[in-house]
Amino acid sequence: MVILFGGLNNKSIIINLFMSKNIKLNMSRRIRRTPYTNRVEEHGVSDFTVVNHMLLPKGFKNSIEEDYWHLNKEVQIWDVSCQRQVQISGPDALKLVQKMTPRSLKNMEIGKCFYIPILNENAGMINDPVLLKLEDDMFWISIADSDILLWAKGYALGLNLDVKIIEPDVYPLAIQGPKSEKLLIDIFGEDIKKIKFFNFRIVDFMGTKQIIARSGYSKQDGFEIYFKTHEKYFDNVEMGEKLWDTIWEAGQKFNISPGCPNLIDRIEGGLMSYGNDFTIENNPLECNLEKYCKKDVSHDFIGKSALSKIHNDGIKQKMKGITFEGEPCYGIGQPLPVFSKDNKRIGQITSGIYSPRVKKNIGLSMILKDYWDEGRDIIVQTLNGQKTNGTITSLPFPD
Ligand code: THG
């Protein structure tokens, strides 16, 4: 593809298009496959990304928009094995996990899932995982894209804590969409109905105990099966494929399709992606996570004094929604600069796409304080260098 306009910016766009269209990722053992990768390939996966050193499908035969409508009406099966678990067990397990997050775990019961920010010493975001309490002295941290296994091990060593920290053979499989409950009832029985949002229960699959939570990286109803392999039966792949096939077959009458986290659904719902929308440079208050970072908690945690200073001083920028005009945007690949009406750089859109529901392009963006009020008109520079009009909105995006 040859583009006609000149200038440095445009050159880099050409390189980006070229790289994303024509050059393949070289597969190797470092880019881990999952027990479902064969199935995903058989279903015609179009591309992958890599999260936690593991493949995550990014699309199948249909467009993101077709997948979005399907996810809103039916049910999908997603290979989200890259949501790796960091298992922390032993007498000091609770102590260690509590030291890793500002969210108080005092009232966390077994069977609960908690969304928890993990911070560094400057209150920079290290990860935003889902925490599961399996036993009083056993937790799984279901991580976003950063190496929490090493962070937790280093901290436990430094504090001389009595814990065991491993990455267990767990490969989450998400069943998402309004028909997911009915589908899982057909397979696992009526108890599925009893699972409330961000809770889990244990079910039996081929004589093994498996965890099913009502959760997932979408705004639709849905579940995540934390499929754990068992040596006594098959290898990881064989048993994972049995699980996939069981769901796939039972899903036929619900019009199931293979899927993956959907960019339109995620952005509309204001679900942020670590490494994309926020990084170690951002504190949790900027990321709208103040709900999990109460000011007056009594426990100690990494980043506590830095976070307390930010609480007192106030934040300088905040994650907001943006709607913007121009050609429908089908994923951006690199951040889009955002300017005020008087041409000051005030942020960048880090995830963006055309929303068929909002009927505009929508994006997630960290916006400077003086400009973050909802309804404010701003300017977005799109990938081809053009400037288009946009507006700051709330998150999630209003209906
Ligand atoms: N599921 C599991 N692990 C994960 C993710 C997941 N690890 C990585 C990544 N996703 C973590 N990020 C999120 C972000 C948001 C949510 C879940 C994981 C989420 N939030 C709810 C919401 O915003 O509506 C609220 C959660 C709450 O009320 O506590 O679902 O998807 N296993």
PDB file of C-alpha atoms and ligand atoms in Angstrom, residues 51-52 78 80 82-85 103 113-116 127-130 132 141-145 172 197-198 213 215-219 224 226 269-274 278 291-292, ligand 1:
ATOM      1  CA  VAL A  51       0.086 -11.678  26.673  1.00  0.00           C
ATOM      2  CA  ASN A  52       2.122 -13.072  29.553  1.00  0.00           C
ATOM      3  CA  TRP A  78     -12.696 -17.548  24.277  1.00  0.00           C
ATOM      4  CA  VAL A  80      -7.989 -16.609  27.583  1.00  0.00           C
ATOM      5  CA  CYS A  82      -2.938 -15.965  28.866  1.00  0.00           C
ATOM      6  CA  GLN A  83      -4.729 -14.838  32.015  1.00  0.00           C
ATOM      7  CA  ARG A  84      -2.050 -16.767  33.905  1.00  0.00           C
ATOM      8  CA  GLN A  85      -2.553 -17.667  37.539  1.00  0.00           C
ATOM      9  CA  ARG A 103      -7.650  -3.167  48.446  1.00  0.00           C
ATOM     10  CA  CYS A 113     -13.096 -12.880  43.184  1.00  0.00           C
ATOM     11  CA  PHE A 114     -11.712  -9.378  43.839  1.00  0.00           C
ATOM     12  CA  TYR A 115     -10.435  -6.968  41.199  1.00  0.00           C
ATOM     13  CA  ILE A 116      -7.216  -5.638  42.783  1.00  0.00           C
ATOM     14  CA  ASN A 127      -0.904  -5.040  37.229  1.00  0.00           C
ATOM     15  CA  ASP A 128      -4.714  -5.075  37.640  1.00  0.00           C
ATOM     16  CA  PRO A 129      -5.551  -8.755  38.180  1.00  0.00           C
ATOM     17  CA  VAL A 130      -8.530 -10.641  39.511  1.00  0.00           C
ATOM     18  CA  LEU A 132      -9.478 -15.584  43.806  1.00  0.00           C
ATOM     19  CA  ILE A 141      -3.879 -13.965  41.112  1.00  0.00           C
ATOM     20  CA  SER A 142      -5.296 -13.942  37.583  1.00  0.00           C
ATOM     21  CA  ILE A 143      -2.911 -11.521  35.972  1.00  0.00           C
ATOM     22  CA  ALA A 144      -2.887  -8.945  33.199  1.00  0.00           C
ATOM     23  CA  ASP A 145       0.270  -8.568  31.100  1.00  0.00           C
ATOM     24  CA  PRO A 172      -8.852 -20.097  31.689  1.00  0.00           C
ATOM     25  CA  PHE A 197     -21.025 -11.933  39.704  1.00  0.00           C
ATOM     26  CA  PHE A 198     -17.381 -12.201  40.826  1.00  0.00           C
ATOM     27  CA  ALA A 213     -16.484 -17.949  38.107  1.00  0.00           C
ATOM     28  CA  SER A 215     -16.686 -12.970  35.380  1.00  0.00           C
ATOM     29  CA  GLY A 216     -14.877 -12.101  32.174  1.00  0.00           C
ATOM     30  CA  TYR A 217     -13.356  -9.350  30.126  1.00  0.00           C
ATOM     31  CA  SER A 218     -16.650  -8.195  28.614  1.00  0.00           C
ATOM     32  CA  LYS A 219     -19.726  -6.286  29.672  1.00  0.00           C
ATOM     33  CA  GLU A 224     -14.628 -18.172  33.225  1.00  0.00           C
ATOM     34  CA  TYR A 226     -10.229 -21.919  35.339  1.00  0.00           C
ATOM     35  CA  GLY A 269     -17.643  -0.694  28.819  1.00  0.00           C
ATOM     36  CA  GLY A 270     -14.533   1.234  29.882  1.00  0.00           C
ATOM     37  CA  LEU A 271     -12.544  -1.949  30.586  1.00  0.00           C
ATOM     38  CA  MET A 272      -8.888  -0.914  30.509  1.00  0.00           C
ATOM     39  CA  SER A 273      -6.004  -2.996  29.177  1.00  0.00           C
ATOM     40  CA  TYR A 274      -2.731  -2.978  31.127  1.00  0.00           C
ATOM     41  CA  PHE A 278      -2.281   2.414  31.483  1.00  0.00           C
ATOM     42  CA  LYS A 291     -12.974   2.275  44.638  1.00  0.00           C
ATOM     43  CA  TYR A 292     -10.230  -0.284  45.369  1.00  0.00           C
TER      44      TYR A 292
HETATM   45  N1  THG B   1     -10.526 -12.296  33.916  1.00  0.00           N
HETATM   46  C1  THG B   1      -9.583 -12.930  34.634  1.00  0.00           C
HETATM   47  N2  THG B   1      -8.341 -12.471  34.739  1.00  0.00           N
HETATM   48  C2  THG B   1      -7.999 -11.317  34.103  1.00  0.00           C
HETATM   49  C3  THG B   1      -8.951 -10.598  33.364  1.00  0.00           C
HETATM   50  C4  THG B   1     -10.251 -11.121  33.270  1.00  0.00           C
HETATM   51  N3  THG B   1      -6.747 -10.844  34.212  1.00  0.00           N
HETATM   52  C5  THG B   1      -6.318  -9.762  33.392  1.00  0.00           C
HETATM   53  C6  THG B   1      -7.388  -8.740  33.122  1.00  0.00           C
HETATM   54  N4  THG B   1      -8.627  -9.416  32.735  1.00  0.00           N
HETATM   55  C7  THG B   1      -7.606  -7.928  34.350  1.00  0.00           C
HETATM   56  N5  THG B   1      -8.458  -6.792  34.117  1.00  0.00           N
HETATM   57  C8  THG B   1      -9.794  -6.776  34.414  1.00  0.00           C
HETATM   58  C9  THG B   1     -10.456  -5.587  34.273  1.00  0.00           C
HETATM   59  C10 THG B   1     -11.791  -5.489  34.608  1.00  0.00           C
HETATM   60  C11 THG B   1     -12.478  -6.605  35.066  1.00  0.00           C
HETATM   61  C12 THG B   1     -11.817  -7.781  35.173  1.00  0.00           C
HETATM   62  C13 THG B   1     -10.466  -7.866  34.884  1.00  0.00           C
HETATM   63  C14 THG B   1     -13.908  -6.519  35.462  1.00  0.00           C
HETATM   64  N6  THG B   1     -14.314  -5.419  36.101  1.00  0.00           N
HETATM   65  C15 THG B   1     -15.681  -5.215  36.518  1.00  0.00           C
HETATM   66  C16 THG B   1     -16.244  -4.034  35.760  1.00  0.00           C
HETATM   67  O1  THG B   1     -15.497  -3.091  35.500  1.00  0.00           O
HETATM   68  O2  THG B   1     -17.437  -4.050  35.498  1.00  0.00           O
HETATM   69  C17 THG B   1     -15.849  -4.905  37.980  1.00  0.00           C
HETATM   70  C18 THG B   1     -15.153  -5.770  38.902  1.00  0.00           C
HETATM   71  C19 THG B   1     -15.613  -5.609  40.329  1.00  0.00           C
HETATM   72  O3  THG B   1     -16.734  -5.179  40.573  1.00  0.00           O
HETATM   73  O4  THG B   1     -14.825  -5.903  41.253  1.00  0.00           O
HETATM   74  O5  THG B   1     -14.676  -7.415  35.231  1.00  0.00           O
HETATM   75  O6  THG B   1     -11.151 -10.575  32.594  1.00  0.00           O
HETATM   76  N7  THG B   1      -9.900 -14.062  35.250  1.00  0.00           N
END
